[in-house]
Coordinates of C-alpha atoms in Angstrom, one line a residue:
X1 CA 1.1 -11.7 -19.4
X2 CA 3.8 -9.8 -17.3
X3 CA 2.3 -8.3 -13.9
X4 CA 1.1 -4.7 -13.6
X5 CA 3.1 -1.8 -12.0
X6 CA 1.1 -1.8 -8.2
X7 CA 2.8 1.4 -7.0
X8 CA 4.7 4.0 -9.2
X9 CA 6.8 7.0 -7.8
X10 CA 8.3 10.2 -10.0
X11 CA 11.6 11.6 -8.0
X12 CA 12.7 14.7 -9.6
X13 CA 16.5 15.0 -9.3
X14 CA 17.0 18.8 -10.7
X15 CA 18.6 20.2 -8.0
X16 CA 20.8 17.6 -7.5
X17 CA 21.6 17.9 -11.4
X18 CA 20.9 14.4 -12.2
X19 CA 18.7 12.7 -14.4
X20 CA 15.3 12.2 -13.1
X21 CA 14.2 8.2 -12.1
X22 CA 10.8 6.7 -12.1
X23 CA 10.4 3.9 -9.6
X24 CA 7.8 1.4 -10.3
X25 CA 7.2 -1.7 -7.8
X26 CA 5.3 -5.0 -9.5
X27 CA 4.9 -7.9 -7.4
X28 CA 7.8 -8.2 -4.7
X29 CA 10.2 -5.9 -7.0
X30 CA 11.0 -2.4 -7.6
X31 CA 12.3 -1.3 -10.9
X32 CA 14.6 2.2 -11.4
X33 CA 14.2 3.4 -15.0
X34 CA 15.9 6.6 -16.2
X35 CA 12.7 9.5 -17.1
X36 CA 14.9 10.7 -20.0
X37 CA 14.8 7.9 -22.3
X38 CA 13.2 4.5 -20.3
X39 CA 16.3 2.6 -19.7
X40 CA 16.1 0.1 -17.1
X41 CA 18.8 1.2 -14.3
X42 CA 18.1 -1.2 -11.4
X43 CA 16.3 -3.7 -9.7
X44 CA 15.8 -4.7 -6.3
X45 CA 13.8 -7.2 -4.7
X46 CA 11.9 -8.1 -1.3
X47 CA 13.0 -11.3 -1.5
X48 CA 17.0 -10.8 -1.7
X49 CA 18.9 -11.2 1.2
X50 CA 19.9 -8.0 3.4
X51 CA 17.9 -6.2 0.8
X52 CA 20.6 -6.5 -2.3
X53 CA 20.1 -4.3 -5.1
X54 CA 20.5 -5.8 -8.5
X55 CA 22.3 -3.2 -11.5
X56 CA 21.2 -3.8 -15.1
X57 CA 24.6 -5.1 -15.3
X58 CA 24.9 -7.5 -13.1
X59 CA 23.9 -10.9 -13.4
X60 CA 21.1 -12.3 -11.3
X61 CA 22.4 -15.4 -9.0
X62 CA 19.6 -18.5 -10.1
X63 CA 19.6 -21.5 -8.2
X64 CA 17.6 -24.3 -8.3
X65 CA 17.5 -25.0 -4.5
X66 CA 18.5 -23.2 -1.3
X67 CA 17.9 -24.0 2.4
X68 CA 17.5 -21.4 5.0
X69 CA 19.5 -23.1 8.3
X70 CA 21.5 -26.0 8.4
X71 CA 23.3 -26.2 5.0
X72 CA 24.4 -30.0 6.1
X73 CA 20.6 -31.4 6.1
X74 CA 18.6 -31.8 3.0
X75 CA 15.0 -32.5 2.1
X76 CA 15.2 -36.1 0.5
X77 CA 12.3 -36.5 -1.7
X78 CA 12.2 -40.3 -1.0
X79 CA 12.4 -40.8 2.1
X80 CA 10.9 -39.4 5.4
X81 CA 13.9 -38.0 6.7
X82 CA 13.4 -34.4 6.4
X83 CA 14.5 -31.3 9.0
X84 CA 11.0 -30.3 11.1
X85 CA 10.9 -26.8 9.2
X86 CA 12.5 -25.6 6.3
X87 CA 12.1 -22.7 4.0
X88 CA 12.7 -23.8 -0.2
X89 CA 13.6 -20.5 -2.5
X90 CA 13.4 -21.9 -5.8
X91 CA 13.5 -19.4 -9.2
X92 CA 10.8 -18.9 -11.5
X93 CA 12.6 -18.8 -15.2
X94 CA 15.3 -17.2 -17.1
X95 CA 15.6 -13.3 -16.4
X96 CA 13.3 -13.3 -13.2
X97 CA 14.1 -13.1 -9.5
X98 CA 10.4 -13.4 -8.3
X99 CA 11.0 -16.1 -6.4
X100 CA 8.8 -19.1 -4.9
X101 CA 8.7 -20.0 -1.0
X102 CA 7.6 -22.9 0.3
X103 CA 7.7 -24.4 4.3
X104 CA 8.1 -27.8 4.7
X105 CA 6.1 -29.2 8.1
X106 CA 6.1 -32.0 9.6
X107 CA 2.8 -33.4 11.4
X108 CA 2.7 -36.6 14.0
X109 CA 4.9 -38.7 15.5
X110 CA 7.2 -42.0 14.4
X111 CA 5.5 -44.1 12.0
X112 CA 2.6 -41.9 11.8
X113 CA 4.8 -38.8 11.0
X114 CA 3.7 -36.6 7.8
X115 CA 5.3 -33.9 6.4
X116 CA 3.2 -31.3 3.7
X117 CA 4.6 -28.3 1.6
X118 CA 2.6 -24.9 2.7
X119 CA 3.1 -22.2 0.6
X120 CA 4.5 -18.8 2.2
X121 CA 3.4 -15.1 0.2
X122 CA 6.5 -13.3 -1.2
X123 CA 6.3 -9.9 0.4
X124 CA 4.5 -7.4 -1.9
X125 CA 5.7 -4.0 -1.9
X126 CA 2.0 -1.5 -1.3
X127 CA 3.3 1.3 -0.8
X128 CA 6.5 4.1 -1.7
X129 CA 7.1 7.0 -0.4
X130 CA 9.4 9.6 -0.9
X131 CA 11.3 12.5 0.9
X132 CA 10.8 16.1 -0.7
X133 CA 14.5 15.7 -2.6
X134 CA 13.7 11.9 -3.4
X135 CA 16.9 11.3 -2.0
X136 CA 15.5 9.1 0.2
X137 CA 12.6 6.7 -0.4
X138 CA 10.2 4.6 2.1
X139 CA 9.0 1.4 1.0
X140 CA 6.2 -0.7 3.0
X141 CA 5.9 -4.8 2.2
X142 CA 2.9 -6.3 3.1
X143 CA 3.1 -9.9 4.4
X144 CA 6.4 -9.1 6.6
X145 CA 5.1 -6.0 7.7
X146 CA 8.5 -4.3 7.0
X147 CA 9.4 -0.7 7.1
X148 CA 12.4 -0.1 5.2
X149 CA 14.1 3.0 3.9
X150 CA 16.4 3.6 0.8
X151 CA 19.2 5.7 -0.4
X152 CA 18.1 6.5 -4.0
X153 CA 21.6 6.3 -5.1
X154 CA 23.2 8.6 -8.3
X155 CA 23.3 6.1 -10.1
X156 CA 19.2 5.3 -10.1
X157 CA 19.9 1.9 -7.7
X158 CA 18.4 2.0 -4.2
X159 CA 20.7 1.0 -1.5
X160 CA 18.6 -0.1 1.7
X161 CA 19.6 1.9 4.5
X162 CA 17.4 0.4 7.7
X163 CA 14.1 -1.8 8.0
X164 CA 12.0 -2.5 10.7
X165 CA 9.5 -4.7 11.4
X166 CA 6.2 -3.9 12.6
X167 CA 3.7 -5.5 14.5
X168 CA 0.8 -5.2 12.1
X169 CA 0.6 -4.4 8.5
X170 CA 1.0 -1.0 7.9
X171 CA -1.5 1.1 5.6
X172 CA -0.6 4.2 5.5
X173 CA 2.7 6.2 5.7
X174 CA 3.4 9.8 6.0
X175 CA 6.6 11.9 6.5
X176 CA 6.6 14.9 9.0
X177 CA 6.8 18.5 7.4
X178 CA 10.9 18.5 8.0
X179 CA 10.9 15.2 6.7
X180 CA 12.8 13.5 9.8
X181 CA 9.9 11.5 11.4
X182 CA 8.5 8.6 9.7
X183 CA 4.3 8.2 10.8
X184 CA 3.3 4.3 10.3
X185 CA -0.3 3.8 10.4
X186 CA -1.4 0.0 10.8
X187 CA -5.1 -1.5 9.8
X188 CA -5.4 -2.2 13.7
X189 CA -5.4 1.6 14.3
X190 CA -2.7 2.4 15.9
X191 CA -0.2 5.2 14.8
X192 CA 3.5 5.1 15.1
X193 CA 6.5 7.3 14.8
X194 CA 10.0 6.4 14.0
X195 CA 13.0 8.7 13.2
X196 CA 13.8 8.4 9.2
X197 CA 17.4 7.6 9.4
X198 CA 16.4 5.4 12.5
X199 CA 18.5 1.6 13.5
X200 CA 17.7 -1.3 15.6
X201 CA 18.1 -0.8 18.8
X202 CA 18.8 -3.2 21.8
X203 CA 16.2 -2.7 24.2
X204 CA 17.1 -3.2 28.1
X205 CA 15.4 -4.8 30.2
X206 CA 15.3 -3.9 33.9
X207 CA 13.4 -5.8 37.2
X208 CA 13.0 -2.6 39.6
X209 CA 10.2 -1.4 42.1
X210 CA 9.0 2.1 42.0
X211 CA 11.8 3.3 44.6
X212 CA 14.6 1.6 42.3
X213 CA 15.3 -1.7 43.9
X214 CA 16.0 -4.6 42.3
X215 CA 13.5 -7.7 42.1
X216 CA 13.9 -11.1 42.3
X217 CA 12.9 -12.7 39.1
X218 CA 10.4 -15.2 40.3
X219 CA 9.4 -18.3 38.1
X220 CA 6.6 -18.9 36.4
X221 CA 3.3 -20.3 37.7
X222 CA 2.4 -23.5 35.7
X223 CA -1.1 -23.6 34.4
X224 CA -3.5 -25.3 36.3
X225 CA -6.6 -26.4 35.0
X226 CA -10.0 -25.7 36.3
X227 CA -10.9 -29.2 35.5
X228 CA -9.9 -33.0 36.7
X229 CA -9.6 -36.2 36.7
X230 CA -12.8 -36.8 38.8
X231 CA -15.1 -34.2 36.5
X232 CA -13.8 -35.4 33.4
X233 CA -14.9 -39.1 32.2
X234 CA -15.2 -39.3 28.3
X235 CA -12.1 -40.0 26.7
X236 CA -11.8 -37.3 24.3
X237 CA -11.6 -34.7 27.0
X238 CA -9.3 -36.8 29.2
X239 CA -7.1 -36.6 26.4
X240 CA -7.9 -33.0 26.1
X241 CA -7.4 -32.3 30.1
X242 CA -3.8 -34.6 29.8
X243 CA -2.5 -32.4 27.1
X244 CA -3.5 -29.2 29.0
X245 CA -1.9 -30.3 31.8
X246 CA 1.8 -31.1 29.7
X247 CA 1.6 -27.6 27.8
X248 CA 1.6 -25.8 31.4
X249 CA 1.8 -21.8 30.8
X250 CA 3.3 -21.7 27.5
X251 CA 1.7 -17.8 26.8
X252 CA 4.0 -16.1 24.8
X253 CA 5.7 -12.7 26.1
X254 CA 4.6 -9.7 24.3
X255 CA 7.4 -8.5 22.2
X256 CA 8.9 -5.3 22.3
X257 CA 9.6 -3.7 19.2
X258 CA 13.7 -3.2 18.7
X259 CA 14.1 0.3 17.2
X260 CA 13.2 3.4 18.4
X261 CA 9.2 4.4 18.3
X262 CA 6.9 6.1 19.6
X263 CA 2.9 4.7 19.9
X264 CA 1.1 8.0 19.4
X265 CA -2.8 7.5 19.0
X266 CA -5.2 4.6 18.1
X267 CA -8.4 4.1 16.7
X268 CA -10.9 1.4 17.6
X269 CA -11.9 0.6 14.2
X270 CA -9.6 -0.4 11.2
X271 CA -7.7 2.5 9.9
X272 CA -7.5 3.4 6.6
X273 CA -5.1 6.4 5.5
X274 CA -3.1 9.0 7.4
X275 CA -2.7 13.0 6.5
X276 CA 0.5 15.4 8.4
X277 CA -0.3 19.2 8.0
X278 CA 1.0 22.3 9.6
X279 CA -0.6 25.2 9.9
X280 CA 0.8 28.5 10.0
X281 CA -0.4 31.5 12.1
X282 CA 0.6 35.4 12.3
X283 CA -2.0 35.7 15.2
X284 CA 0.2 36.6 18.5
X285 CA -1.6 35.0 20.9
X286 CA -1.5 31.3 19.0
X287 CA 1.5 29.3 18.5
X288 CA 3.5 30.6 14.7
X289 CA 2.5 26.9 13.5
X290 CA 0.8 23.8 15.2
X291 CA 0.5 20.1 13.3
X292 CA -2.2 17.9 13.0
X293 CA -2.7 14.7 12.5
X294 CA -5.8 13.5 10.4
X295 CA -7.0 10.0 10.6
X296 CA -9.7 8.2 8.6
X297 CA -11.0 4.8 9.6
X298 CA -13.7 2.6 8.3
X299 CA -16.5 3.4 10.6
X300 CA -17.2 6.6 8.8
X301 CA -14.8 8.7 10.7
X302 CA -12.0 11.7 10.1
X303 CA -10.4 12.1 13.9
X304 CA -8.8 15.9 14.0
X305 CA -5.5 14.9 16.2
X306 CA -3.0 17.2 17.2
X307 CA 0.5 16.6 15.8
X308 CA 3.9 15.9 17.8
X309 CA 3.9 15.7 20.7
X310 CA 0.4 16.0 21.9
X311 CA -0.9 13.6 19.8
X312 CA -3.3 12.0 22.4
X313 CA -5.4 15.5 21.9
X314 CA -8.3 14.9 19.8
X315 CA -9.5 18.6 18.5
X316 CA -12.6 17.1 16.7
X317 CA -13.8 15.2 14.3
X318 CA -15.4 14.7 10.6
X319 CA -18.8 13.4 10.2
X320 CA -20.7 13.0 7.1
X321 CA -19.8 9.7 5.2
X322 CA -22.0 6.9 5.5
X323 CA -19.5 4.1 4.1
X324 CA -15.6 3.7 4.5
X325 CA -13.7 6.3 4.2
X326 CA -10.1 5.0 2.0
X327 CA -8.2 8.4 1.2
X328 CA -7.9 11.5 2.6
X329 CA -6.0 15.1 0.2
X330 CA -5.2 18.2 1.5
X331 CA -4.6 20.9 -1.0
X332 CA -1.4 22.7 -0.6
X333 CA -3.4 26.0 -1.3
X334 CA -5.9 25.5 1.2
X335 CA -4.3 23.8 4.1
X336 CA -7.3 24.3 6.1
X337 CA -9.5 22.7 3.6
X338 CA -9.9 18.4 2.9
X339 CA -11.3 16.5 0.6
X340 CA -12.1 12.5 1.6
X341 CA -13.4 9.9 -0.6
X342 CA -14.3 5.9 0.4
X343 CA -17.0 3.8 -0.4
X344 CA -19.4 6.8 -1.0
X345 CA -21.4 7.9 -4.4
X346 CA -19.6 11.2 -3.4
X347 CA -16.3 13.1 -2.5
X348 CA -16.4 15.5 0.7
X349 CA -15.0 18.5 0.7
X350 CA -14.7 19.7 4.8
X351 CA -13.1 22.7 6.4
X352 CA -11.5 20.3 8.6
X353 CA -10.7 22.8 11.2
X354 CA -14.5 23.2 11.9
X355 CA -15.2 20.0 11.0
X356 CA -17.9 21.9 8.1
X357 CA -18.8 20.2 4.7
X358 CA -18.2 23.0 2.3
X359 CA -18.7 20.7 -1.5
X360 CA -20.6 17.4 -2.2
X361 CA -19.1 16.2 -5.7
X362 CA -21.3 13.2 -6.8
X363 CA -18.0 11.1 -8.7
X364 CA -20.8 8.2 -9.2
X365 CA -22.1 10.3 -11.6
X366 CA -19.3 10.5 -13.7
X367 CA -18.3 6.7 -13.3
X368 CA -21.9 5.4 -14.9
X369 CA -21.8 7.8 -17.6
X370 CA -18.4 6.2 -18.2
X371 CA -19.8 2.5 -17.9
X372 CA -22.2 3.6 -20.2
X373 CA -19.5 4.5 -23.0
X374 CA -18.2 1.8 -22.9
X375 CA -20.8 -0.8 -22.6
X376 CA -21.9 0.9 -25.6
X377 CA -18.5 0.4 -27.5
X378 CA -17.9 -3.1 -26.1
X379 CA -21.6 -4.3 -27.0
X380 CA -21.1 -3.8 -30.6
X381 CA -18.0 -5.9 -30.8
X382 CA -18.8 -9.0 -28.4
X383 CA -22.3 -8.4 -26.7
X384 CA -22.7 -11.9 -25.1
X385 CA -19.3 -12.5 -23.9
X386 CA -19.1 -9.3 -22.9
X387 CA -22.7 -9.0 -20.7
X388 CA -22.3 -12.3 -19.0
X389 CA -18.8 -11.1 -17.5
X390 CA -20.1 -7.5 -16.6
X391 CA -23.0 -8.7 -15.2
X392 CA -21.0 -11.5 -13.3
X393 CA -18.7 -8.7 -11.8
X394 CA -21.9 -6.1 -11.3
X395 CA -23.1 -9.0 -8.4
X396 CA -20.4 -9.4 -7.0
X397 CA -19.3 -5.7 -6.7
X398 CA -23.3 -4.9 -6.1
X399 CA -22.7 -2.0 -8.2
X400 CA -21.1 0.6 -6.2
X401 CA -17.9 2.2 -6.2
X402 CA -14.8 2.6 -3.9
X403 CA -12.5 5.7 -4.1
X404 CA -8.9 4.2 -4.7
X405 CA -6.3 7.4 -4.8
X406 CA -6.6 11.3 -4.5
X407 CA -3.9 13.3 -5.9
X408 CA -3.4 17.7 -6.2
X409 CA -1.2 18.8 -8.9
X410 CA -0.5 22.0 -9.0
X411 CA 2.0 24.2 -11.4
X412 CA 2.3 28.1 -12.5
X413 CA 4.4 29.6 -14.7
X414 CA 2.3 30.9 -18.5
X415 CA -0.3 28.2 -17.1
X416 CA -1.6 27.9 -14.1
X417 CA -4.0 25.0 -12.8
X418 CA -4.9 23.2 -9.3
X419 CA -6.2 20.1 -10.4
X420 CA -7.6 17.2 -8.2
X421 CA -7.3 14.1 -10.0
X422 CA -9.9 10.8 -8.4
X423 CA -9.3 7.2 -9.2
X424 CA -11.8 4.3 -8.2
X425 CA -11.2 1.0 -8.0
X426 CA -11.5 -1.4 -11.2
X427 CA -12.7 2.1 -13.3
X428 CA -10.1 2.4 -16.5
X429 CA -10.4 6.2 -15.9
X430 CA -9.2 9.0 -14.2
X431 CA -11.7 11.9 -13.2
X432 CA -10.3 15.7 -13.1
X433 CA -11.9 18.1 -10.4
X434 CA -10.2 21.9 -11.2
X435 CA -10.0 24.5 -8.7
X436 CA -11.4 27.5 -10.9
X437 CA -13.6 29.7 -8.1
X438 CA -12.2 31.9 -6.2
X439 CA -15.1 31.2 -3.3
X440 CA -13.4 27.7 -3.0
X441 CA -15.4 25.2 -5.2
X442 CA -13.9 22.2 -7.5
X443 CA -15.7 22.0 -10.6
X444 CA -15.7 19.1 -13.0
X445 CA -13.3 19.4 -15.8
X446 CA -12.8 16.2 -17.4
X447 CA -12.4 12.0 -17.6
X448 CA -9.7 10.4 -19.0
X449 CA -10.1 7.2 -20.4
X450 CA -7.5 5.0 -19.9
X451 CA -7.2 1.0 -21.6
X452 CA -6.8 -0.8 -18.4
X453 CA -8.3 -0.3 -14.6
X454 CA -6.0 2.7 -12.9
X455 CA -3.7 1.3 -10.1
X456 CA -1.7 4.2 -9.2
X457 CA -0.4 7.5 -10.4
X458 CA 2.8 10.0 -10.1
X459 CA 2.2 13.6 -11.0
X460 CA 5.1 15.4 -12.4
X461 CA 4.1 19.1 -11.7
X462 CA 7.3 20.6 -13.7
X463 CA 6.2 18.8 -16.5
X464 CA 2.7 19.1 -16.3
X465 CA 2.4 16.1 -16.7
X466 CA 0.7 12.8 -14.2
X467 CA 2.4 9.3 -15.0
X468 CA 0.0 6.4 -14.5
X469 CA 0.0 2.5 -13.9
X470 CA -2.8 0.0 -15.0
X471 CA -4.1 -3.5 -14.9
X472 CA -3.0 -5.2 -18.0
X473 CA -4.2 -8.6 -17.0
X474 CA -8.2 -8.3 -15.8
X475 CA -10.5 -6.6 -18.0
X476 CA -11.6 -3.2 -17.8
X477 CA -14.6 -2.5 -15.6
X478 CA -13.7 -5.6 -14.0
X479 CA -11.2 -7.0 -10.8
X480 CA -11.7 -10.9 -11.7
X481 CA -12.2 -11.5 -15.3
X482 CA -8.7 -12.1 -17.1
X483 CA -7.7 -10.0 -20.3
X484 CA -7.9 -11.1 -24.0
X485 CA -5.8 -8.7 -24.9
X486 CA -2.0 -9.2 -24.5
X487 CA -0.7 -5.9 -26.0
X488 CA -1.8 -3.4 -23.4
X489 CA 1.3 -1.6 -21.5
X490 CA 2.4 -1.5 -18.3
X491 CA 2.3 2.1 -17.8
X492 CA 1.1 5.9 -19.7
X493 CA 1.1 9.8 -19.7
X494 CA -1.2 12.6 -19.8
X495 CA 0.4 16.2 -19.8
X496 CA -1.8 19.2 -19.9
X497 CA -2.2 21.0 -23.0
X498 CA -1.8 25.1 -23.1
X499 CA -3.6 25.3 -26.8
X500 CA -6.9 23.1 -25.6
X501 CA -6.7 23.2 -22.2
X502 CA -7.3 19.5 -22.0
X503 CA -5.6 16.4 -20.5
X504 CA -3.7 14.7 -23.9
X505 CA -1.7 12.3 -24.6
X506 CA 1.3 13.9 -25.5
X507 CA 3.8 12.2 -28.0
X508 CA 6.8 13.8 -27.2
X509 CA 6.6 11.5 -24.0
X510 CA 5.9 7.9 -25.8
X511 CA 9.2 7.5 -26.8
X512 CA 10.1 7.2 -23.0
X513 CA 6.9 5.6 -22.2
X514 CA 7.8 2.9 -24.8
X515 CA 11.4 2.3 -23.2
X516 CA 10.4 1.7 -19.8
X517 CA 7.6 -1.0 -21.2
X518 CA 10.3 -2.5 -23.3
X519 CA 13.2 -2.7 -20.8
X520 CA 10.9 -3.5 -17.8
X521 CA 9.5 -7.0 -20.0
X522 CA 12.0 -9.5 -19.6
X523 CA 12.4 -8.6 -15.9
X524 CA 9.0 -8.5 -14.6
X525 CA 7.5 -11.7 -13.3
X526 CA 4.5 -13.1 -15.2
X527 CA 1.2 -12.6 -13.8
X528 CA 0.0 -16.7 -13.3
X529 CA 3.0 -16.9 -11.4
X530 CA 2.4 -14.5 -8.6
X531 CA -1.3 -15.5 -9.5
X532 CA -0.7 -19.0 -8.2
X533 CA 1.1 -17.7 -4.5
X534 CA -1.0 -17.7 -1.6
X535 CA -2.0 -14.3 -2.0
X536 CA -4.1 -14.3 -5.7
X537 CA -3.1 -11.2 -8.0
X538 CA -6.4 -9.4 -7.5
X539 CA -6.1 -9.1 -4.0
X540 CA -3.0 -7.3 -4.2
X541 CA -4.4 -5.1 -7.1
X542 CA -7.6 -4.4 -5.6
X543 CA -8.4 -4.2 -1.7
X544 CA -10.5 -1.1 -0.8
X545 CA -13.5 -2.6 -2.3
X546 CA -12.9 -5.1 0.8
X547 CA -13.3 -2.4 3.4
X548 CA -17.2 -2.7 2.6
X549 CA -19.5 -3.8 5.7
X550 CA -21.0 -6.8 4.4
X551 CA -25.2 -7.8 5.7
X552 CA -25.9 -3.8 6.3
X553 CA -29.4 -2.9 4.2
X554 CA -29.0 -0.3 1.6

C-alpha cells in the first residue's frame, strides 16, 4: 500500500501561459504532475543532496551503500573496527528514492567497546506554501527543521533556491501581503521573519564595551563543583564527583542563526497556526492600511499583534475556546471577521478587531450524524470486526473531535459562492459552511463524503473546483487501524455544480484524477516502509489530536 499525499498545493500558471501543476508531498518527496492530463513531471526529495530535483526522465542514482565523511573508512560487519559515527543511506527498492538512515555509535572503551545502529527520521515535508503567482513555493521539513524555498520552474520541476535551518520545528508559515517576507512560526512560540529570496549569511562577531573598545577575550572558568572529596564517600558518587570534575565547563554556546531574521513576538504556550492581514482604511486620521498579526496557541488563546514592525504591540486578544485552538481563516470578504476551530464541538466566528463572537457553528453535530451513516452502512457488512476496531479507536480518541484545516473559496462570474470548507481529523468527510446572509452568518450547506480520512485540500477557485488528499492506508473513522482495502486512491475532486447547486463529483475531471494516481504509483514509497522509521506513519498523518491536555476533567 503506497503512502498518502500529506500536503497537496494547486499553482495556477494562467498568466504566465503555462500549464497549470499540482504539487503533492508524500513522505520525504514532492511530486509535480501536469493539471491538464496527470502526467508525472518531477520529483524531488528531502533526502537528495543540495536539494536535487529529479525529471521524469532521468534516472534515479541507487546505491546500495554510501558513507557521509571519510570515503577511505568503512563499516566492517565482522569486526569491531568501525569509525565512532557514521551515517548509512541505503535505497528502499526499484523506482523509489525514499531512502533509509541509520547512525552507527559506538558505546565504551577497548575491549568493552560496543557499537549499535540508531535509526534517524527521513525529513517529512508538513507543510507548502506558495507565493500569489506560484512562481515560487515554500516548503517546511519537520525533523531538520528546514526552511527552504523553490523556483517552480516552466518546466513543472522545482529548483531549490535557499534553506535555512531553524531552531525549532516550525508549524506554521505565512507570506506577507507583498509577498517578500517569509513569517515562521515554531511550536515553542516564537515568530520569525525572513526575507523570501533571503541567503546565509556570515554573522560577525565583535568583543566591544559600550564606548566601542575592544576586549580582551578572557578564558573560560572551569567548572568547579560544589562537592569533594571529603563530603563524598560512596563510590558511585566519587565516580560521579571524578567525572564532573574531567568534563570542566563543557556548556555549549548558544548558536546564532546564519541568515538574516528577525525574532518578532512569542508566546508562552505552544503555538499552533499563524494568520497575516491588512487592513485598509479611507478614515484620515488612521494610517491608509496597518497589518496584523494573529496568533493562536494551545492554551485557548487568539493574540491580536500588530504587523511589521511593531510587532511587540499586542492590540487584544480572543477569548472563548475551551480547548486548543489548531487553525485560524480569514475571509477575503470580511477581513475584519475570523473564524478558529481546535479541539472544540464548535467553530468561532469573532470580529477579531473587537475581539466579539459573532457565530457559534456546532461542527460536532455534523461529524456524529456522519458516524452514524456510516456505522449504519459498515454494520450491515462486517458488524463484529467492524465494532471492536471503532470502539477500540472511540477510547483512545475519547470521542471528541479536532479541527484539522479551514479553507474559503470564493469565485463569481454566472455563479457566485463564498464557501468555508472544515476538515477534522481521521473524519472521511468534508463539511461546507456557505456565506448566504447578508447580516454576516455562515449557514450549513453540505458534507461530502469522501472514502478515506481527509489529509489536506487545494481549492481551485477558477475552476470551482477543491482538489483533496486522503488516507488510503487506516480505515475510515479511524488514525490506527490499517485498511483492507487496497484500491482506494491517492487523491479526488469535487467541483460545484450550477444545475443543483451541490458539491459533485464531476467526471470531466477523473480522467486527470486517474493520471496523477497512475503516474504517482511506481514512485511513491510504500507505506510499511516509512511505517517502520522512527517516526510511525500515523504520527505524521495525524498530530492535532495530540495538542489535547491530557488528566483535565470534562
Amino acid at each position: 500500500m503506497l503512502t498518502p499525499f500529506q500536503c497537496l498545493l494547486y499553482c495556477s500558471r494562467v498568466e504566465q501561459k503555462l500549464d497549470d501543476v499540482v504539487l503533492a508531498a508524500s513522505g520525504s518527496c514532492i511530486y509535480s504532475f501536469n493539471a491538464t492530463n496527470g502526467s508525472l513531471l518531477s520529483r524531488w526529495s528531502s533526502l537528495n543532496a543540495g536539494g536535487r530535483n529529479e525529471s521524469l526522465g532521468a534516472k534515479l542514482k541507487q546505491s546500495d551503500l554510501e558513507l557521509v565523511g571519510n570515503d577511505s573508512q568503512r563499516v566492517q560487519d565482522d569486526g569491531f573496527e568501525r569509525p565512532e559515527e557514521k551515517r548509512k543511506l541505503s535505497s528502499v527498492g526499484e523506482g523509489s528514492d525514499n531512502t533509509s538512515t541509520e547512525i552507527v555509535v559506538e558505546s565504551g572503551k577497548g575491549p568493552n567497546k560496543k557499537y549499535r545502529r540508531q535509526d534517524v527520521a527521513d525529513p517529512t515535508i508538513i507543510i507548502l506554501v506558495g507565493t500569489s503567482s506560484k512562481k515560487h513555493i515554500v516548503v517546511i521539513t519537520g525533523e531538520d527543521k528546514c526552511l527552504r524555498v523553490f523556483d517552480l520552474q516552466e518546466t513543472g520541476s522545482l529548483n531549490q533556491i535557499s534553506e535555512r535551518h531553524m531552531p525549532k520545528r516550525p508549524c506554521s508559515v505565512v507570506l506577507t501581503s507583498d509577498e517578500s517576507i517569509i513569517l515562521c512560526a515554531d511550536k515553542f512560540g516564537d515568530v520569525y521573519a525572513m526575507p523570501l529570496m533571503g541567503t546565509s549569511v556570515t554573522i560577525k562577531r565583535e568583543n566591544r564595551d559600550p564606548d566601542g573598545k575592544e576586549i580582551e577575550e578572557q578564558s573560560k572558568k572551569s567548572f568547579v563543583p560544589a562537592a569533594t572529596s571529603l563530603t563524598v564517600h560512596t563510590k558511585r558518587n566519587q565516580q560521579a564527583l571524578k567525572n564532573q570534575q574531567n568534563a570542566g565547563n563543557k556548556a555549549a554556546e548558544k548558536k546564532n542563526l546564519e541568515f538574516e531574521h528577525q525574532l518578532l513576538l512569542g508566546h508562552v504556550s505552544l503555538l499552533t497556526d499563524l494568520v497575516y492581514i491588512t487592513l485598509h482604511t479611507e478614515d484620515s486620521e488612521l494610517p491608509r492600511s496597518r497589518s496584523y498579526v494573529l496568533t493562536a496557541d494551545r492554551d485557548e488563546h487568539i493574540r491580536i499583534s500588530r504587523g511589521l514592525p511593531q510587532t511587540h504591540i499586542i492590540e487584544s486578544y480572543c477569548q472563548g475556546h475551551t480547548e486548543f485552538i489548531s487553525r485560524l481563516c480569514i475571509p477575503p470578504w470580511r477581513p475584519e471577521m475570523l473564524v478558529s476551530g481546535g479541539g472544540d464541538d464548535f467553530l468561532l466566528v469573532w470580529n477579531w478587531l473587537s475581539g466579539t463572537i459573532l457565530q457559534r457553528l456546532d461542527i460536532k453535530y455534523h461529524v456524529n450524524v456522519l458516524k452514524r451513516e456510516l456505522s449504519s452502512q459498515t454494520t450491515k457488512e462486517d458488524p463484529i470486526r467492524d465494532h471492536n476496531a471503532r470502539e477500540k479507536d472511540d477510547k483512545t480518541t475519547d470521542d471528541k473531535i479536532a479541527v484539522s484545516g479551514l479553507w474559503i473559496m470564493r469565485f463569481s462570474g454566472e455563479i457566485h459562492r463564498e464557501e468555508l470548507i472544515v476538515a477534522c481529523e481521521g473524519i472521511p468527510a468534508l463539511f461546507v459552511y456557505s456565506w448566504l446572509d447578508a447580516e454576516g452568518n455562515f449557514t450549513f450547506s453540505q458534507c461530502l463524503n469522501i472514502e478515506g480520512n481527509i489529509l489536506d485540500l487545494t481549492v481551485i477557485d477558477e475552476k470551482r473546483s477543491i482538489l483533496y488528499s486522503m488516507d488510503n492506508v487506516h480505515r475510515p473513522l479511524t488514525t490506527t487501524v490499517a485498511q483492507d482495502s487496497t484500491n482506494i486512491p491517492a487523491i479526488g475532486i469535487f467541483s460545484y455544480s450550477a444545475d443543483s447547486s451541490l458539491w459533485i463529483m464531476d467526471s470531466k475531471f477523473q480522467d486527470i484524477i486517474e493520471g496523477i494516481n497512475r503516474s504517482s504509483t511506481r514512485q511513491r514509497p510504500f507505506a510499511g516502509e516509512l511505517a517502520r522509521k522512527s517516526v510511525a506513519l500515523s504520527e505524521l498523518l495525524y498530530g492535532i489530536e495530540n495538542l489535547r491536555k491530557r488528566g483535565q476533567e470534562d
